[in-house]
């Protein structure tokens, strides 16, 4: 069966679907899943803006933050009570950013001229990117057998690794490696063959009691890299786990694990 | 990622990453009600929700070095930490070693609905912040599609852009924004 082209899937997510596409979506779970995933963006984009109506935390919360972090007196008062203080933050805008953008709220549709200017800016910007890619290709070619991963991650060293085994009802295989870079930062590199996930895949580090766990993020494709928080003790969370998470808005582990392994530390 | 939209939020995000305490205060003013609402929904306890808010901002400030303004907005990053902190507190409360093996008890996550769904509000807040960073003409294309409900043909006419350009921008922007929303599902800096 021929899948819908990517651009048609995006339009379907916006509600622009013709009868032929509707019929295809009814019979094709893969295209339907893609549309559903993109619809999260559309739903959010069309949702009413009610954030302003949420109640603020009591002032004791800011007092606690201020004390625990040892912040300076200039930010002593609860930010909800403090007068607006745009100056300092705005002054820190990145140098070289184009001068005053229109009001941050609702910008009117840009004129054809400004759009043309924007197009030209983008085209000019593309050139260094292409050069960058070419330069990277040269570096990679020169790297030879030394390994692409190591070049890209700046001389990282593998400090722990484990093959991931599939749990019942799954047949995937995978591997997890912990890279430590020269600057001490650690990365978890996870590879996994295809995805039997019904929803999306999420990667976790779990304690041996299978009770405490840290979510590192979602995984797409066959390889994903995650920064491991500096203060996280891997001895405490040695189990690497990839779960199948339904799109239910619930951030807890679904209980449905695809692959798992215990890091040899 | 074009940085042309140098609006107030982008300045705040950069200042936060650079260690400007006034940016922390501003981020707290903008996002603490949302983070509290997310935690309250999960924990069903106003005192615990306040504790979660405090923990989120303390953690975010301590680990601000791991926040990269070019990879996500501060809104998405803070919401991601907020969800992790609330989930961690909820997990700590449910002292059941079967957490992984058994389906979650119904009712543990769905408390009585009060007011708007915090997850929906969070998506909207994160998306607004990301839209402001999208650059042009992508930002205008999506605002017309979301807020004015225009079809891609109408957007093409309104902005005088070729149909194919509009379609490919819609496609790429939706994919990018979806990834940005996913940042807010689970921040790596916790």
Coordinates of C-alpha atoms in Angstrom, one line a residue:
Chain A
X1 CA 0.0 0.0 0.0
X2 CA 1.3 3.4 -1.0
X3 CA 1.6 5.8 2.0
X4 CA 0.4 9.4 1.9
X5 CA 3.2 11.9 1.1
X6 CA 4.6 13.7 4.2
X7 CA 3.1 17.0 3.2
X8 CA -0.4 15.5 2.8
X9 CA 0.0 14.0 6.3
X10 CA 0.8 17.4 7.7
X11 CA -2.3 19.0 6.0
X12 CA -4.4 16.1 7.3
X13 CA -3.2 17.0 10.8
X14 CA -4.6 20.5 10.2
X15 CA -7.9 19.1 9.1
X16 CA -7.4 19.5 5.4
X17 CA -8.3 15.9 4.3
X18 CA -9.9 14.8 1.0
X19 CA -12.1 11.7 0.8
X20 CA -9.3 9.6 -0.7
X21 CA -7.0 10.5 2.1
X22 CA -9.6 9.8 4.7
X23 CA -10.1 6.4 3.3
X24 CA -6.4 5.7 3.3
X25 CA -6.1 6.8 6.9
X26 CA -8.9 4.5 8.0
X27 CA -6.9 1.5 6.7
X28 CA -3.3 2.5 7.4
X29 CA -2.2 2.6 11.0
X30 CA 1.2 4.0 10.2
X31 CA -0.1 7.1 8.4
X32 CA -2.7 7.5 11.1
X33 CA -0.1 7.4 13.8
X34 CA 1.9 10.1 12.0
X35 CA -1.2 12.4 11.7
X36 CA -2.0 11.8 15.4
X37 CA 1.5 12.8 16.5
X38 CA 1.4 16.0 14.4
X39 CA -2.1 16.8 15.7
X40 CA -0.7 17.3 19.1
X41 CA 0.9 20.5 17.7
X42 CA -2.2 21.6 15.9
X43 CA -4.3 21.0 19.1
X44 CA -1.9 23.1 21.1
X45 CA -1.8 25.8 18.5
X46 CA -5.6 26.1 18.4
X47 CA -6.1 25.8 22.2
X48 CA -7.4 28.8 24.0
X49 CA -4.8 30.8 25.8
X50 CA -5.7 30.4 29.5
X51 CA -2.3 30.3 31.1
X52 CA -3.0 33.8 32.6
X53 CA -5.9 32.4 34.6
X54 CA -3.9 29.8 36.6
X55 CA -3.3 30.8 40.2
X56 CA 0.2 31.8 41.3
X57 CA 2.1 30.0 44.0
X58 CA 2.2 31.5 47.5
X59 CA 5.1 33.9 48.2
X60 CA 6.7 31.4 50.5
X61 CA 7.7 29.4 47.4
X62 CA 9.8 32.2 46.0
X63 CA 11.2 32.9 49.5
X64 CA 12.4 29.3 49.6
X65 CA 13.9 29.4 46.1
X66 CA 15.6 32.7 47.0
X67 CA 17.0 31.3 50.2
X68 CA 18.1 27.9 48.9
X69 CA 19.9 29.4 45.9
X70 CA 21.4 32.3 47.8
X71 CA 20.1 34.8 45.3
X72 CA 21.0 38.5 45.6
X73 CA 18.8 41.1 47.3
X74 CA 17.8 42.7 44.0
X75 CA 15.5 39.8 43.3
X76 CA 14.4 39.4 46.9
X77 CA 10.7 40.2 46.5
X78 CA 8.2 37.7 45.0
X79 CA 8.4 38.3 41.2
X80 CA 4.6 38.5 41.1
X81 CA 4.8 41.6 43.3
X82 CA 7.9 43.1 41.9
X83 CA 7.5 45.9 39.3
X84 CA 8.2 44.8 35.8
X85 CA 11.9 44.6 35.2
X86 CA 12.5 44.3 31.5
X87 CA 15.9 46.1 31.3
X88 CA 18.4 43.5 32.5
X89 CA 17.0 40.6 30.7
X90 CA 16.5 42.4 27.4
X91 CA 20.0 43.9 27.5
X92 CA 21.3 40.4 27.4
X93 CA 19.9 39.8 23.9
X94 CA 22.4 38.1 21.7
X95 CA 24.7 40.6 20.0
X96 CA 24.1 40.9 16.3
X97 CA 20.4 40.1 16.5
X98 CA 18.5 42.2 14.1
X99 CA 17.1 45.4 15.6
X100 CA 13.6 45.7 17.1
X101 CA 11.3 43.0 16.0
X102 CA 7.6 43.9 15.9
X103 CA 5.7 43.6 19.2
X104 CA 6.1 40.1 20.6
X105 CA 2.3 39.5 20.8
X106 CA 0.5 39.1 17.5
X107 CA 2.5 40.2 14.6
X108 CA 0.4 41.2 11.6
X109 CA 0.9 39.3 8.3
X110 CA 4.3 40.4 7.0
X111 CA 4.4 42.4 3.8
X112 CA 5.6 40.8 0.6
X113 CA 8.8 42.9 0.9
X114 CA 9.6 41.7 4.3
X115 CA 9.0 38.2 3.3
X116 CA 11.3 38.6 0.3
X117 CA 14.0 40.0 2.6
X118 CA 13.5 37.0 4.9
X119 CA 13.9 34.6 2.0
X120 CA 17.1 36.2 1.0
X121 CA 18.4 36.1 4.6
X122 CA 17.7 32.4 4.7
X123 CA 19.5 31.8 1.4
X124 CA 22.5 33.6 2.6
X125 CA 22.5 31.7 5.8
X126 CA 22.4 28.4 3.9
X127 CA 25.8 28.8 2.3
X128 CA 28.0 28.5 5.5
X129 CA 25.9 25.5 6.5
X130 CA 26.8 23.7 3.3
X131 CA 30.4 24.6 3.8
X132 CA 30.1 23.3 7.3
X133 CA 28.7 20.0 6.1
X134 CA 31.5 19.7 3.5
X135 CA 34.1 20.4 6.2
X136 CA 32.5 17.8 8.5
X137 CA 32.6 15.2 5.6
X138 CA 36.4 15.8 5.2
X139 CA 37.0 15.3 8.9
X140 CA 34.9 12.1 8.9
X141 CA 36.7 10.8 5.9
X142 CA 40.1 11.5 7.5
X143 CA 39.0 9.9 10.7
X144 CA 38.9 6.6 9.0
X145 CA 38.7 3.6 11.3
X146 CA 38.9 5.6 14.4
X147 CA 35.2 5.8 14.4
X148 CA 32.6 8.4 13.6
X149 CA 31.0 8.4 17.0
X150 CA 34.2 9.3 18.7
X151 CA 35.0 12.1 16.4
X152 CA 31.5 13.6 16.8
X153 CA 31.5 13.3 20.6
X154 CA 34.9 14.8 21.1
X155 CA 37.1 11.9 22.2
X156 CA 34.6 10.3 24.4
X157 CA 35.4 7.1 26.2
X158 CA 33.0 4.2 26.7
X159 CA 32.8 3.6 30.5
X160 CA 29.9 1.1 30.6
X161 CA 28.0 -0.9 28.1
X162 CA 25.3 -3.6 27.9
X163 CA 23.4 -5.5 25.3
X164 CA 19.7 -4.9 25.8
X165 CA 17.4 -7.9 25.8
X166 CA 13.8 -7.9 24.6
X167 CA 11.0 -8.5 27.1
X168 CA 8.3 -11.0 26.5
X169 CA 6.3 -10.3 23.3
X170 CA 9.1 -8.2 21.7
X171 CA 11.8 -9.4 19.4
X172 CA 14.0 -6.2 19.1
X173 CA 17.6 -6.2 20.1
X174 CA 19.6 -3.2 21.3
X175 CA 22.7 -1.9 23.1
X176 CA 23.3 0.8 25.5
X177 CA 26.7 2.5 26.1
X178 CA 27.7 5.2 28.5
X179 CA 30.2 7.7 26.9
X180 CA 32.3 9.9 29.1
X181 CA 33.6 13.0 27.3
X182 CA 36.9 14.7 28.0
X183 CA 35.0 17.4 29.9
X184 CA 33.4 14.8 32.2
X185 CA 30.0 15.0 30.7
X186 CA 28.3 11.6 30.3
X187 CA 26.1 10.5 27.5
X188 CA 23.9 7.4 27.1
X189 CA 23.9 6.1 23.6
X190 CA 21.1 3.7 22.9
X191 CA 20.7 1.7 19.7
X192 CA 17.7 -0.5 19.0
X193 CA 16.5 -2.4 15.9
X194 CA 13.1 -1.4 14.6
X195 CA 10.3 -0.4 16.8
X196 CA 7.4 -2.6 17.8
X197 CA 6.1 0.2 19.9
X198 CA 2.4 1.0 19.7
X199 CA 2.9 4.5 20.9
X200 CA 6.4 6.1 21.2
X201 CA 9.6 4.9 22.9
X202 CA 11.0 6.4 26.0
X203 CA 14.4 5.7 27.5
X204 CA 14.8 5.3 31.3
X205 CA 17.5 4.7 33.9
X206 CA 16.0 2.6 36.7
X207 CA 17.2 1.7 40.2
X208 CA 17.5 -2.0 41.1
X209 CA 14.4 -1.8 43.2
X210 CA 12.5 -1.1 39.9
X211 CA 10.8 1.7 41.8
X212 CA 12.9 4.8 41.4
X213 CA 13.6 5.9 37.8
X214 CA 14.7 8.8 35.7
X215 CA 13.4 9.5 32.2
X216 CA 16.0 10.5 29.8
X217 CA 13.7 11.2 26.9
X218 CA 12.0 9.9 23.8
X219 CA 13.6 7.8 21.2
X220 CA 13.1 7.9 17.4
X221 CA 14.8 5.8 14.8
X222 CA 17.5 3.3 15.7
X223 CA 19.9 5.4 17.7
X224 CA 19.5 8.1 20.3
X225 CA 21.8 10.0 22.6
X226 CA 20.9 11.4 25.9
X227 CA 22.9 13.6 28.3
X228 CA 23.1 12.0 31.7
X229 CA 22.6 14.6 34.5
X230 CA 25.9 15.3 36.1
X231 CA 24.8 14.5 39.6
X232 CA 23.1 11.2 38.7
X233 CA 24.9 8.2 40.2
X234 CA 24.7 5.4 37.7
X235 CA 25.4 2.9 40.4
X236 CA 22.0 3.8 41.8
X237 CA 20.3 3.6 38.4
X238 CA 22.1 0.9 36.5
X239 CA 19.1 -0.5 34.5
X240 CA 18.6 0.9 31.0
X241 CA 15.0 0.4 29.9
X242 CA 13.2 1.3 26.7
X243 CA 9.4 1.5 27.1
X244 CA 6.4 1.7 24.8
X245 CA 4.5 4.7 25.9
X246 CA 0.9 5.4 24.8
X247 CA 0.0 9.0 23.8
X248 CA -2.1 9.4 27.0
X249 CA -0.4 12.5 28.5
X250 CA 0.7 10.4 31.5
X251 CA 4.5 10.9 32.1
X252 CA 4.8 7.8 34.3
X253 CA 6.4 4.6 32.9
X254 CA 3.7 2.7 31.1
X255 CA 4.8 -0.6 32.6
X256 CA 5.3 -1.9 29.1
X257 CA 9.1 -2.4 28.5
X258 CA 10.5 -3.3 25.1
X259 CA 14.2 -3.7 25.9
X260 CA 16.2 -3.8 29.1
X261 CA 19.7 -4.4 30.3
X262 CA 21.8 -3.7 33.4
X263 CA 24.9 -1.6 32.9
X264 CA 28.1 -3.2 33.9
X265 CA 29.8 -0.5 35.9
Chain B
X1 CA 17.3 28.0 13.4
X2 CA 16.9 31.7 12.5
X3 CA 17.4 34.0 15.5
X4 CA 15.7 36.9 13.8
X5 CA 12.7 36.9 16.2
X6 CA 14.7 38.6 18.9
X7 CA 11.7 39.1 21.1
X8 CA 11.6 39.5 24.9
X9 CA 11.3 35.7 25.5
X10 CA 14.4 34.9 23.5
X11 CA 16.3 37.6 25.5
X12 CA 15.0 36.1 28.7
X13 CA 16.1 32.5 27.6
X14 CA 19.6 33.7 26.8
X15 CA 19.9 35.7 30.0
X16 CA 18.7 32.7 32.0
X17 CA 21.4 30.5 30.4
X18 CA 23.9 33.2 31.1
X19 CA 23.1 33.2 34.8
X20 CA 21.1 36.5 35.1
X21 CA 19.0 36.3 38.3
X22 CA 16.4 38.7 37.0
X23 CA 15.8 36.2 34.1
X24 CA 15.1 33.5 36.7
X25 CA 12.7 35.8 38.5
X26 CA 11.0 36.6 35.2
X27 CA 10.8 32.9 34.3
X28 CA 9.2 32.2 37.7
X29 CA 6.6 34.9 37.1
X30 CA 5.8 33.6 33.7
X31 CA 5.8 29.8 34.3
X32 CA 5.4 29.0 37.9
X33 CA 1.6 29.0 37.8
X34 CA 1.7 26.5 34.9
X35 CA 4.2 24.3 36.6
X36 CA 2.2 24.4 39.8
X37 CA -0.9 23.4 37.9
X38 CA 0.8 20.4 36.3
X39 CA 2.2 19.3 39.7
X40 CA -1.2 19.8 41.4
X41 CA -3.0 17.6 38.8
X42 CA -0.5 14.9 39.3
X43 CA 0.0 15.0 43.1
X44 CA -3.5 16.2 44.1
X45 CA -2.0 18.1 47.0
X46 CA -1.5 21.9 47.0
X47 CA 1.3 21.7 49.5
X48 CA 3.2 19.1 47.5
X49 CA 2.6 21.1 44.3
X50 CA 4.2 24.2 45.9
X51 CA 7.1 22.0 46.9
X52 CA 7.4 20.8 43.4
X53 CA 7.5 24.3 42.0
X54 CA 10.3 25.2 44.4
X55 CA 12.2 22.1 43.5
X56 CA 11.8 22.8 39.7
X57 CA 13.2 26.3 39.9
X58 CA 16.0 25.3 42.2
X59 CA 17.0 22.5 39.9
X60 CA 16.7 24.5 36.8
X61 CA 18.9 27.2 38.1
X62 CA 21.5 24.8 39.4
X63 CA 21.7 23.0 36.0
X64 CA 21.2 26.0 33.8
X65 CA 24.5 25.1 32.1
X66 CA 22.7 22.2 30.5
X67 CA 20.0 24.4 29.1
X68 CA 20.7 25.3 25.4
X69 CA 18.6 28.2 24.2
X70 CA 19.1 27.1 20.6
X71 CA 17.7 23.7 21.2
X72 CA 14.5 24.6 23.1
X73 CA 12.7 27.5 24.7
X74 CA 13.0 28.0 28.4
X75 CA 9.3 27.3 28.6
X76 CA 9.7 23.8 27.1
X77 CA 12.7 23.0 29.3
X78 CA 11.1 24.2 32.5
X79 CA 7.9 22.3 31.8
X80 CA 9.9 19.2 31.1
X81 CA 11.7 19.5 34.4
X82 CA 8.3 20.2 36.1
X83 CA 6.9 17.0 34.7
X84 CA 9.9 15.0 35.8
X85 CA 9.9 16.4 39.3
X86 CA 6.1 15.8 39.7
X87 CA 6.4 12.3 38.3
X88 CA 9.4 11.6 40.7
X89 CA 7.4 12.8 43.7
X90 CA 4.4 10.8 42.6
X91 CA 6.5 7.7 42.2
X92 CA 8.1 8.2 45.6
X93 CA 4.7 8.3 47.1
X94 CA 3.5 5.1 45.5
X95 CA 5.6 2.7 47.4
X96 CA 4.8 -0.2 45.3
X97 CA 7.6 -2.4 43.8
X98 CA 5.2 -3.5 41.0
X99 CA 5.2 -0.1 39.4
X100 CA 6.8 -1.4 36.3
X101 CA 5.0 -4.7 36.1
X102 CA 1.4 -3.7 36.7
X103 CA -0.8 -1.3 34.9
X104 CA -1.2 1.9 36.8
X105 CA -4.2 2.0 39.1
X106 CA -7.0 3.9 37.4
X107 CA -7.8 7.1 39.3
X108 CA -4.2 7.6 40.5
X109 CA -3.6 10.1 37.7
X110 CA -7.0 11.5 36.9
X111 CA -8.1 13.5 39.8
X112 CA -11.2 15.6 39.8
X113 CA -11.0 18.0 36.9
X114 CA -10.8 21.6 38.0
X115 CA -10.4 24.2 35.4
X116 CA -8.5 23.8 32.1
X117 CA -6.4 20.7 31.5
X118 CA -2.9 21.7 32.6
X119 CA -1.2 19.5 30.0
X120 CA -3.2 21.2 27.3
X121 CA -2.3 24.6 28.7
X122 CA 1.4 23.6 28.9
X123 CA 1.4 22.5 25.3
X124 CA -0.1 25.9 24.3
X125 CA 2.4 27.9 26.4
X126 CA 5.4 25.9 25.0
X127 CA 4.1 26.1 21.5
X128 CA 3.6 29.9 21.7
X129 CA 7.2 30.3 22.8
X130 CA 8.4 28.1 20.0
X131 CA 6.3 29.8 17.4
X132 CA 8.0 33.1 18.2
X133 CA 11.3 31.4 17.4
X134 CA 10.2 29.8 14.2
X135 CA 11.3 32.7 11.9
X136 CA 9.5 33.9 8.9
X137 CA 7.6 33.1 6.8
X138 CA 7.1 29.9 8.9
X139 CA 5.7 31.7 11.9
X140 CA 3.1 33.6 9.9
X141 CA 2.1 30.5 8.0
X142 CA 1.4 28.6 11.1
X143 CA -0.3 31.5 12.9
X144 CA -2.7 31.8 9.9
X145 CA -3.3 28.0 10.0
X146 CA -3.9 27.9 13.8
X147 CA -5.5 31.1 14.7
X148 CA -7.2 32.1 11.5
X149 CA -8.1 28.6 10.4
X150 CA -7.0 29.3 6.9
X151 CA -6.4 26.5 4.4
X152 CA -3.0 26.2 2.8
X153 CA -4.4 27.7 -0.4
X154 CA -5.7 30.7 1.5
X155 CA -2.4 31.1 3.3
X156 CA -0.6 30.9 -0.1
X157 CA -2.8 33.7 -1.4
X158 CA -2.6 35.8 1.7
X159 CA 1.2 35.7 2.0
X160 CA 1.8 35.5 -1.8
X161 CA 3.9 32.4 -1.5
X162 CA 3.8 29.4 -3.9
X163 CA 1.6 26.6 -2.8
X164 CA 4.4 24.1 -2.6
X165 CA 6.4 26.4 -0.4
X166 CA 3.5 26.8 2.0
X167 CA 3.0 23.0 2.1
X168 CA 6.6 22.2 2.8
X169 CA 6.9 24.9 5.5
X170 CA 3.8 23.5 7.2
X171 CA 5.2 20.0 7.1
X172 CA 8.6 20.9 8.4
X173 CA 7.3 23.3 11.0
X174 CA 4.9 20.8 12.4
X175 CA 7.6 18.2 12.7
X176 CA 10.0 20.6 14.3
X177 CA 7.3 21.9 16.7
X178 CA 6.4 18.4 17.6
X179 CA 10.0 17.7 18.6
X180 CA 10.0 20.9 20.6
X181 CA 6.9 19.9 22.5
X182 CA 8.5 16.5 23.2
X183 CA 11.3 18.4 25.0
X184 CA 8.7 19.5 27.5
X185 CA 7.7 15.9 28.0
X186 CA 11.0 14.9 29.6
X187 CA 13.8 17.3 30.2
X188 CA 17.3 15.7 30.2
X189 CA 18.5 18.1 32.9
X190 CA 17.0 16.6 36.0

